[in-house]
Tab-separated table of C-alpha atoms and ligand atoms in Angstrom:
chain	number	residue	atom	x	y	z
A	715	MET	CA	-25.083	-17.030	97.788
A	716	SER	CA	-25.669	-19.618	95.097
A	717	GLN	CA	-29.249	-20.321	94.176
A	718	GLN	CA	-30.670	-23.821	94.482
A	719	GLU	CA	-31.840	-25.283	91.168
A	720	LEU	CA	-35.286	-26.854	91.669
A	721	ARG	CA	-36.309	-28.651	88.453
A	722	GLY	CA	-33.714	-31.365	88.882
A	723	LEU	CA	-34.505	-32.121	92.535
A	724	THR	CA	-36.407	-35.275	93.399
A	725	PHE	CA	-39.617	-34.804	95.367
A	726	GLU	CA	-37.966	-35.873	98.626
A	727	LYS	CA	-35.061	-33.474	98.134
A	728	LEU	CA	-37.398	-30.652	97.223
A	729	GLN	CA	-39.464	-31.289	100.360
A	730	LYS	CA	-36.357	-31.174	102.497
A	731	TRP	CA	-35.190	-27.972	100.850
A	732	VAL	CA	-38.602	-26.307	101.178
A	733	THR	CA	-38.870	-27.026	104.889
A	734	GLU	CA	-35.235	-26.448	105.814
A	735	GLU	CA	-34.114	-23.657	103.483
A	736	LEU	CA	-37.265	-21.935	102.329
A	737	GLY	CA	-38.801	-22.251	105.790
A	738	GLU	CA	-42.215	-23.278	104.465
A	739	LYS	CA	-44.519	-26.187	105.204
A	740	SER	CA	-43.992	-29.296	103.117
A	741	TYR	CA	-47.250	-28.856	101.161
A	742	ARG	CA	-45.457	-25.985	99.410
A	743	ALA	CA	-43.107	-28.579	97.966
A	744	GLN	CA	-46.105	-30.412	96.507
A	745	GLN	CA	-47.287	-27.199	94.887
A	746	ILE	CA	-43.873	-26.311	93.448
A	747	TYR	CA	-43.279	-29.872	92.249
A	748	ALA	CA	-46.640	-29.952	90.478
A	749	TRP	CA	-45.959	-26.595	88.839
A	750	LEU	CA	-42.607	-27.765	87.575
A	751	HIS	CA	-43.466	-31.226	86.331
A	752	GLN	CA	-47.217	-31.397	85.769
A	753	LYS	CA	-47.904	-27.876	84.582
A	754	GLY	CA	-44.492	-27.225	83.059
A	755	ALA	CA	-43.791	-23.884	84.754
A	756	ARG	CA	-40.629	-22.169	83.615
A	757	ASP	CA	-40.452	-19.512	86.323
A	758	PHE	CA	-41.782	-18.684	89.770
A	759	ASP	CA	-44.132	-16.007	88.449
A	760	ALA	CA	-46.276	-18.740	86.946
A	761	MET	CA	-46.807	-20.351	90.365
A	762	THR	CA	-49.774	-18.188	91.220
A	763	ASP	CA	-51.058	-20.159	94.196
A	764	LEU	CA	-47.863	-19.687	96.193
A	765	GLY	CA	-48.439	-16.111	97.250
A	766	LYS	CA	-46.299	-13.140	96.351
A	767	ALA	CA	-44.008	-13.250	99.384
A	768	VAL	CA	-43.081	-16.896	98.803
A	769	ARG	CA	-42.448	-16.301	95.112
A	770	LYS	CA	-40.225	-13.342	95.912
A	771	ARG	CA	-38.206	-15.392	98.377
A	772	LEU	CA	-37.931	-18.204	95.824
A	773	GLU	CA	-36.555	-15.796	93.276
A	774	GLN	CA	-33.862	-14.785	95.721
A	775	ILE	CA	-32.655	-18.196	96.801
A	776	ALA	CA	-33.676	-20.567	94.005
A	777	ARG	CA	-33.745	-20.908	90.242
A	778	ILE	CA	-35.327	-23.093	87.576
A	779	ASP	CA	-33.055	-24.218	84.762
A	780	ASN	CA	-34.731	-24.187	81.351
A	781	LEU	CA	-33.368	-25.055	77.964
A	782	LYS	CA	-33.799	-22.491	75.253
A	783	LEU	CA	-35.701	-23.797	72.250
A	784	LEU	CA	-33.807	-22.716	69.148
A	785	LYS	CA	-35.585	-24.541	66.382
A	786	VAL	CA	-38.266	-27.123	65.632
A	787	HIS	CA	-38.161	-29.065	62.406
A	788	GLU	CA	-41.127	-31.205	61.472
A	789	ALA	CA	-40.689	-33.971	58.911
A	790	ALA	CA	-43.428	-35.135	56.570
A	791	ASP	CA	-44.158	-38.143	58.813
A	792	GLY	CA	-44.847	-35.860	61.794
A	793	THR	CA	-41.503	-36.441	63.518
A	794	ARG	CA	-40.390	-33.252	65.213
A	795	LYS	CA	-36.777	-32.528	65.889
A	796	TYR	CA	-36.114	-29.929	68.561
A	797	ARG	CA	-32.838	-28.123	68.800
A	798	PHE	CA	-32.168	-26.651	72.218
A	799	GLU	CA	-29.463	-24.495	73.621
A	800	ALA	CA	-28.192	-26.194	76.772
A	801	LEU	CA	-27.114	-24.248	79.839
A	802	LYS	CA	-23.532	-23.799	78.741
A	803	GLY	CA	-24.474	-22.825	75.214
A	804	GLU	CA	-24.141	-26.232	73.530
A	805	SER	CA	-26.670	-27.458	71.033
A	806	ILE	CA	-28.623	-30.610	71.898
A	807	GLU	CA	-31.477	-32.414	70.231
A	808	THR	CA	-34.693	-34.106	71.224
A	809	VAL	CA	-37.043	-35.931	68.888
A	810	PHE	CA	-40.801	-36.404	69.096
A	811	ILE	CA	-41.890	-39.522	67.238
A	812	PRO	CA	-45.639	-39.832	66.713
A	813	ARG	CA	-47.271	-43.192	66.229
A	814	ALA	CA	-48.736	-43.537	62.800
A	815	SER	CA	-51.767	-45.377	64.182
A	816	SER	CA	-54.428	-43.493	66.060
A	817	ASP	CA	-53.715	-45.033	69.450
A	818	LYS	CA	-52.457	-41.708	70.783
A	819	ARG	CA	-49.208	-43.177	72.027
A	820	HIS	CA	-46.330	-40.932	71.157
A	821	THR	CA	-42.691	-41.130	72.092
A	822	LEU	CA	-40.112	-38.541	72.992
A	823	CYS	CA	-36.459	-39.394	72.510
A	824	VAL	CA	-34.274	-37.398	74.906
A	825	SER	CA	-30.547	-36.736	75.101
A	826	SER	CA	-28.597	-37.358	78.284
A	827	GLN	CA	-25.155	-35.997	77.422
A	828	VAL	CA	-23.549	-33.532	75.062
A	829	GLY	CA	-21.563	-35.912	72.862
A	830	CYS	CA	-20.703	-39.389	74.114
A	831	ALA	CA	-17.553	-41.060	75.397
A	832	MET	CA	-18.336	-44.584	74.228
A	833	GLY	CA	-16.910	-44.204	70.740
A	834	CYS	CA	-19.136	-46.684	68.882
A	835	THR	CA	-17.719	-46.622	65.392
A	836	PHE	CA	-21.047	-46.443	63.547
A	837	CYS	CA	-22.464	-43.600	65.611
A	838	LEU	CA	-22.280	-39.970	64.678
A	839	THR	CA	-22.672	-38.777	68.264
A	840	GLY	CA	-19.748	-40.951	69.332
A	841	ARG	CA	-17.452	-39.073	66.985
A	842	SER	CA	-17.447	-35.955	69.124
A	843	GLY	CA	-16.350	-37.658	72.328
A	844	LEU	CA	-17.981	-36.597	75.571
A	845	ILE	CA	-18.342	-32.877	76.010
A	846	ARG	CA	-20.327	-32.992	79.239
A	847	ASN	CA	-23.161	-34.604	81.135
A	848	LEU	CA	-26.543	-32.945	81.018
A	849	THR	CA	-28.028	-32.121	84.404
A	850	ALA	CA	-31.308	-33.650	85.566
A	851	ALA	CA	-32.941	-30.266	84.955
A	852	GLU	CA	-31.649	-30.173	81.376
A	853	ILE	CA	-32.996	-33.670	80.726
A	854	LEU	CA	-36.396	-32.823	82.209
A	855	SER	CA	-36.577	-29.488	80.443
A	856	GLN	CA	-36.451	-31.344	77.094
A	857	VAL	CA	-39.632	-33.161	78.101
A	858	THR	CA	-41.340	-30.034	79.395
A	859	GLU	CA	-40.584	-27.970	76.302
A	860	ALA	CA	-41.541	-30.700	73.846
A	861	ARG	CA	-44.733	-31.313	75.789
A	862	HIS	CA	-45.681	-27.630	75.591
A	863	ASP	CA	-45.139	-27.760	71.850
A	864	VAL	CA	-47.054	-30.943	71.024
A	865	GLU	CA	-49.930	-30.174	73.370
A	866	LYS	CA	-50.699	-27.129	71.252
A	867	ASP	CA	-51.660	-29.659	68.564
A	868	GLY	CA	-53.621	-31.909	70.882
A	869	LEU	CA	-50.832	-34.515	71.091
A	870	ARG	CA	-49.524	-36.179	74.216
A	871	ILE	CA	-46.147	-37.638	75.098
A	872	THR	CA	-46.857	-41.049	76.579
A	873	ASN	CA	-43.477	-42.759	76.252
A	874	ILE	CA	-39.945	-41.568	76.798
A	875	VAL	CA	-36.820	-43.194	75.475
A	876	PHE	CA	-33.288	-42.272	76.476
A	877	MET	CA	-31.874	-42.911	73.029
A	878	GLY	CA	-30.758	-39.477	71.939
A	879	MET	CA	-27.275	-38.109	72.326
A	880	GLY	CA	-25.161	-39.809	74.947
A	881	GLU	CA	-24.896	-42.984	77.014
A	882	PRO	CA	-27.485	-42.406	79.752
A	883	LEU	CA	-25.876	-44.812	82.188
A	884	HIS	CA	-22.570	-42.958	81.897
A	885	ASN	CA	-24.521	-40.052	83.388
A	886	ILE	CA	-26.483	-42.093	85.912
A	887	LYS	CA	-25.983	-39.435	88.573
A	888	HIS	CA	-28.310	-37.084	86.705
A	889	VAL	CA	-30.410	-39.638	84.857
A	890	LEU	CA	-31.674	-41.283	88.069
A	891	PRO	CA	-33.257	-38.128	89.564
A	892	ALA	CA	-34.681	-37.296	86.136
A	893	LEU	CA	-36.257	-40.768	85.985
A	894	GLU	CA	-37.645	-40.386	89.496
A	895	ASN	CA	-39.364	-37.148	88.539
A	896	LEU	CA	-40.716	-38.660	85.336
A	897	CYS	CA	-42.202	-41.592	87.254
A	898	HIS	CA	-43.338	-39.812	90.427
A	899	ASP	CA	-47.127	-39.606	90.869
A	900	ARG	CA	-46.868	-35.945	91.748
A	901	GLY	CA	-44.442	-35.348	88.871
A	902	PHE	CA	-44.884	-36.472	85.271
A	903	GLY	CA	-46.598	-39.614	86.546
A	904	LEU	CA	-45.333	-41.992	83.853
A	905	SER	CA	-45.208	-45.707	84.502
A	906	THR	CA	-41.769	-47.342	84.476
A	907	ARG	CA	-43.025	-49.438	81.557
A	908	ARG	CA	-43.379	-46.303	79.483
A	909	ILE	CA	-39.762	-45.265	79.886
A	910	THR	CA	-36.837	-46.956	78.206
A	911	VAL	CA	-33.189	-46.426	78.961
A	912	SER	CA	-30.877	-47.571	76.217
A	913	THR	CA	-27.339	-48.515	77.088
A	914	SER	CA	-24.248	-49.737	75.334
A	915	GLY	CA	-23.763	-52.136	78.255
A	916	LEU	CA	-22.334	-50.554	81.426
A	917	ILE	CA	-22.951	-53.504	83.698
A	918	PRO	CA	-22.556	-51.959	87.195
A	919	GLN	CA	-24.905	-49.158	86.170
A	920	ILE	CA	-27.465	-51.588	84.714
A	921	LYS	CA	-27.552	-53.258	88.123
A	922	LYS	CA	-27.895	-49.927	89.893
A	923	LEU	CA	-30.740	-48.883	87.593
A	924	GLY	CA	-32.547	-52.167	88.226
A	925	LYS	CA	-32.324	-51.629	91.969
A	926	ARG	CA	-33.327	-47.975	91.996
A	927	ILE	CA	-35.942	-47.636	89.286
A	928	PRO	CA	-36.451	-50.591	86.961
A	929	VAL	CA	-37.573	-48.866	83.800
A	930	GLN	CA	-37.531	-50.699	80.490
A	931	LEU	CA	-34.070	-51.604	79.323
A	932	ALA	CA	-32.718	-51.492	75.796
A	933	ILE	CA	-29.297	-52.815	74.941
A	934	SER	CA	-27.353	-51.549	71.991
A	935	LEU	CA	-26.118	-54.938	70.760
A	936	ASN	CA	-24.869	-54.484	67.202
A	937	GLY	CA	-22.540	-57.459	67.180
A	938	PRO	CA	-23.247	-61.203	67.421
A	939	ASP	CA	-19.994	-62.128	69.179
A	940	ASP	CA	-17.247	-60.474	71.182
A	941	ALA	CA	-14.879	-60.009	68.262
A	942	LEU	CA	-17.331	-58.163	66.065
A	943	ARG	CA	-18.996	-56.285	68.885
A	944	SER	CA	-15.639	-55.053	70.202
A	945	GLU	CA	-14.788	-53.885	66.716
A	946	VAL	CA	-17.771	-51.548	66.593
A	947	MET	CA	-18.265	-50.916	70.320
A	948	PRO	CA	-15.141	-50.367	72.440
A	949	VAL	CA	-17.263	-50.817	75.585
A	950	ASN	CA	-17.353	-54.546	74.813
A	951	GLU	CA	-13.640	-54.772	75.572
A	952	ARG	CA	-14.428	-53.919	79.185
A	953	TRP	CA	-17.761	-55.716	79.640
A	954	ASN	CA	-18.099	-58.638	77.292
A	955	LEU	CA	-21.221	-60.240	75.897
A	956	GLU	CA	-21.393	-63.094	78.352
A	957	ASP	CA	-21.410	-60.711	81.316
A	958	LEU	CA	-23.789	-58.344	79.578
A	959	ILE	CA	-26.307	-61.072	78.840
A	960	GLU	CA	-26.003	-62.296	82.420
A	961	ALA	CA	-26.743	-58.749	83.691
A	962	CYS	CA	-29.784	-58.647	81.401
A	963	ARG	CA	-31.043	-61.977	82.666
A	964	SER	CA	-30.796	-60.654	86.237
A	965	TYR	CA	-32.491	-57.332	85.482
A	966	PRO	CA	-35.762	-57.060	87.450
A	967	LEU	CA	-38.196	-57.087	84.560
A	968	GLY	CA	-41.861	-56.723	85.355
A	969	LYS	CA	-44.393	-59.293	84.205
A	970	ARG	CA	-44.748	-59.622	80.453
A	971	ARG	CA	-41.877	-57.209	79.885
A	972	ARG	CA	-39.000	-57.795	77.549
A	973	ILE	CA	-35.566	-56.351	77.107
A	974	THR	CA	-35.078	-54.716	73.747
A	975	PHE	CA	-31.893	-55.413	71.840
A	976	GLU	CA	-31.076	-52.802	69.237
A	977	TYR	CA	-29.074	-54.141	66.344
A	978	VAL	CA	-27.827	-51.657	63.787
A	979	VAL	CA	-27.444	-53.713	60.631
A	980	MET	CA	-24.417	-52.708	58.575
A	981	ALA	CA	-23.896	-54.048	55.066
A	982	ASP	CA	-21.350	-56.881	54.826
A	983	LEU	CA	-20.287	-56.397	58.423
A	984	ASN	CA	-22.854	-57.865	60.799
A	985	ASP	CA	-25.706	-58.744	58.453
A	986	HIS	CA	-25.009	-62.407	57.613
A	987	LYS	CA	-27.317	-65.270	58.465
A	988	GLU	CA	-24.628	-66.790	60.693
A	989	HIS	CA	-24.631	-63.573	62.689
A	990	ALA	CA	-28.370	-63.887	63.154
A	991	GLU	CA	-27.907	-67.494	64.326
A	992	LYS	CA	-25.419	-66.305	66.929
A	993	VAL	CA	-27.741	-63.559	68.138
A	994	ALA	CA	-30.542	-66.109	68.473
A	995	LYS	CA	-28.296	-68.359	70.538
A	996	LEU	CA	-27.241	-65.485	72.754
A	997	LEU	CA	-30.816	-64.489	73.554
A	998	LYS	CA	-32.234	-67.969	73.877
A	999	GLY	CA	-34.724	-68.290	76.707
A	1000	MET	CA	-34.676	-64.591	77.537
A	1001	PRO	CA	-37.740	-62.319	77.370
A	1002	ALA	CA	-36.232	-60.320	74.556
A	1003	LYS	CA	-37.158	-58.580	71.389
A	1004	VAL	CA	-34.793	-57.402	68.699
A	1005	ASN	CA	-35.072	-54.190	66.763
A	1006	LEU	CA	-33.185	-54.404	63.508
A	1007	ILE	CA	-32.155	-50.949	62.393
A	1008	PRO	CA	-30.743	-50.697	58.886
A	1009	PHE	CA	-27.696	-48.454	59.187
A	1010	ASN	CA	-28.523	-44.910	58.245
A	1011	PRO	CA	-25.468	-43.525	56.438
A	1012	TYR	CA	-24.388	-39.990	57.235
A	1013	PRO	CA	-21.855	-37.849	55.421
A	1014	GLY	CA	-18.456	-39.480	55.807
A	1015	SER	CA	-19.642	-42.703	57.457
A	1016	VAL	CA	-17.600	-45.776	56.612
A	1017	TYR	CA	-20.490	-48.237	56.838
A	1018	LYS	CA	-23.214	-48.820	54.306
A	1019	ARG	CA	-26.918	-49.468	54.483
A	1020	PRO	CA	-27.716	-53.182	54.052
A	1021	THR	CA	-30.081	-54.415	51.386
A	1022	ARG	CA	-33.647	-54.997	52.404
A	1023	ALA	CA	-33.310	-58.688	51.525
A	1024	ARG	CA	-30.397	-59.115	53.937
A	1025	VAL	CA	-32.262	-57.472	56.794
A	1026	GLU	CA	-35.351	-59.569	56.119
A	1027	ALA	CA	-33.281	-62.747	56.015
A	1028	PHE	CA	-31.739	-61.783	59.367
A	1029	GLN	CA	-35.206	-61.206	60.767
A	1030	SER	CA	-36.431	-64.585	59.514
A	1031	VAL	CA	-33.632	-66.435	61.265
A	1032	LEU	CA	-34.524	-64.776	64.563
A	1033	ARG	CA	-38.236	-65.381	64.127
A	1034	ASN	CA	-37.680	-69.007	63.255
A	1035	ARG	CA	-35.855	-69.333	66.570
A	1036	GLY	CA	-38.861	-67.858	68.386
A	1037	ILE	CA	-37.407	-64.403	68.925
A	1038	GLN	CA	-39.573	-61.400	68.264
A	1039	ALA	CA	-37.742	-59.287	65.702
A	1040	LEU	CA	-38.877	-56.078	64.092
A	1041	ILE	CA	-37.303	-54.100	61.330
A	1042	ARG	CA	-37.384	-50.583	62.574
A	1043	HIS	CA	-38.330	-48.219	59.870
A	1044	THR	CA	-36.256	-45.132	60.322
A	1045	ARG	CA	-38.408	-42.143	61.093
A	1046	GLY	CA	-37.516	-38.570	60.447
A	1047	ASP	CA	-34.894	-39.273	57.807
A	1048	GLU	CA	-35.482	-35.847	56.414
A	1049	VAL	CA	-34.198	-34.181	59.540
A	1050	LEU	CA	-31.374	-36.643	60.200
A	1051	ALA	CA	-32.963	-37.563	63.495
A	1052	ALA	CA	-32.757	-41.316	63.264
A	1053	CYS	CA	-31.009	-43.417	65.901
A	1054	GLY	CA	-27.343	-42.658	66.420
A	1055	THR	CA	-27.353	-39.544	64.300
A	1056	LEU	CA	-28.405	-36.943	66.816
A	1057	SER	CA	-25.343	-34.863	66.307
A	1058	ASP	CA	-24.034	-32.056	64.226
A	1059	VAL	CA	-20.380	-32.899	64.498
A	1060	ASP	CA	-18.343	-33.616	61.419
A	1061	TYR	CA	-16.874	-37.015	60.796
A	1062	ASP	CA	-13.419	-37.249	62.299
A	1063	PRO	CA	-11.142	-39.465	60.245
A	1064	GLU	CA	-8.803	-40.046	63.190
A	1065	ALA	CA	-10.744	-43.089	64.276
A	1066	ASP	CA	-7.816	-44.653	66.150
A	1067	GLN	CA	-7.460	-41.641	68.330
A	1068	LEU	CA	-11.183	-41.660	69.032
A	1069	ARG	CA	-11.043	-45.296	69.957
A	1070	ALA	CA	-8.148	-44.688	72.334
A	1071	GLN	CA	-10.064	-41.856	73.978
A	1072	ALA	CA	-13.155	-44.026	74.262
A	1073	ARG	CA	-11.137	-46.839	75.815
A	1074	GLU	CA	-9.677	-44.487	78.376
A	1075	ALA	CA	-13.103	-43.086	79.267
A	1076	ILE	CA	-14.600	-46.564	79.543
A	1077	GLN	CA	-11.766	-47.806	81.752
A	1078	ALA	CA	-12.340	-44.853	84.063
A	1079	ILE	CA	-15.969	-45.803	84.721
A	1080	THR	CA	-16.487	-46.938	88.286
A	1081	ASP	CA	-19.531	-48.293	90.078
B	1074	SF4	S1	-24.325	-45.604	70.015
B	1074	SF4	FE1	-24.885	-44.681	71.979
B	1074	SF4	S2	-23.226	-45.306	73.349
B	1074	SF4	FE2	-22.453	-45.613	71.274
B	1074	SF4	S3	-21.371	-43.712	70.811
B	1074	SF4	FE3	-23.470	-43.508	70.046
B	1074	SF4	S4	-24.563	-42.462	71.673
B	1074	SF4	FE4	-22.679	-43.288	72.552
């Protein structure tokens, strides 16, 4: 008989399983759920208030999937890069990014897939193609393990961003239950405003996310018009900018919330003032903020880091048009854990083949 995995179940599903399969009262589900998500239990032995007989039965018919922590690397700025072994032996990464100020707000950047199918040309992760989706348990285990580690030093994870390896909305099946457990009062108890899902622009899934659990949305923009965006992001060939911006305008944002647009600035490609003008026009009237991320070259990358002056000029254009724009200082350079570089794969020079694969994967996405 196959064992039921419990970490990835939503509270409602766990309750159902506890009453129907475990044959216990539903308050047991509350206890198990709290052990898993509030106290970070990794096995049933830790759940001391359940009673021995219940724990024994759980061991027979259920399991808890945990990632194996292989390595932690801490950079001088306090950024910690965790390398985990996923359930099928792959290596994935999670990054803890402390705030420099003393406001005690710290962010964890989690991965949602091993590799990524989207094939963005500037992104190291995209070069490997999609290997597989992470399960909800594997996503949540990243948070649990990182939390155990940082709490030893009196630090707390207050914000979570889905900006590590993978396109989270391409794995919405597992990302949604993970989000529910992160936001549930009896689970991690995080507010939806403290969680950000970053997407390359899968429109049907953006709509689904907005309906189910409207966390903060970040859009990987990277191009000011369809021609340039399609050049660096094959996903734009399927869902163009006009439709993407329309989906953003319809996203159920809470009061005083904004959509973040990530713009990786690449030298002599998308860093001209005219590009900034176009971005400003695109976002006009929308509660938006733009993060400008100077491209972080990796071995073999074809793009170059822009000059500081270019990035600042880009920022000025946006600001002059009333759009909040920040230059995001790359954290954790030392451990190669900056945005879009959470991967160990080597650069594959067969870019055309990668693009064709990405196109195929993107075309296959359904609602
Ligand atoms: S930028 Fe995001 S969506 Fe694009 S290939 Fe990289 S991980 Fe995938």
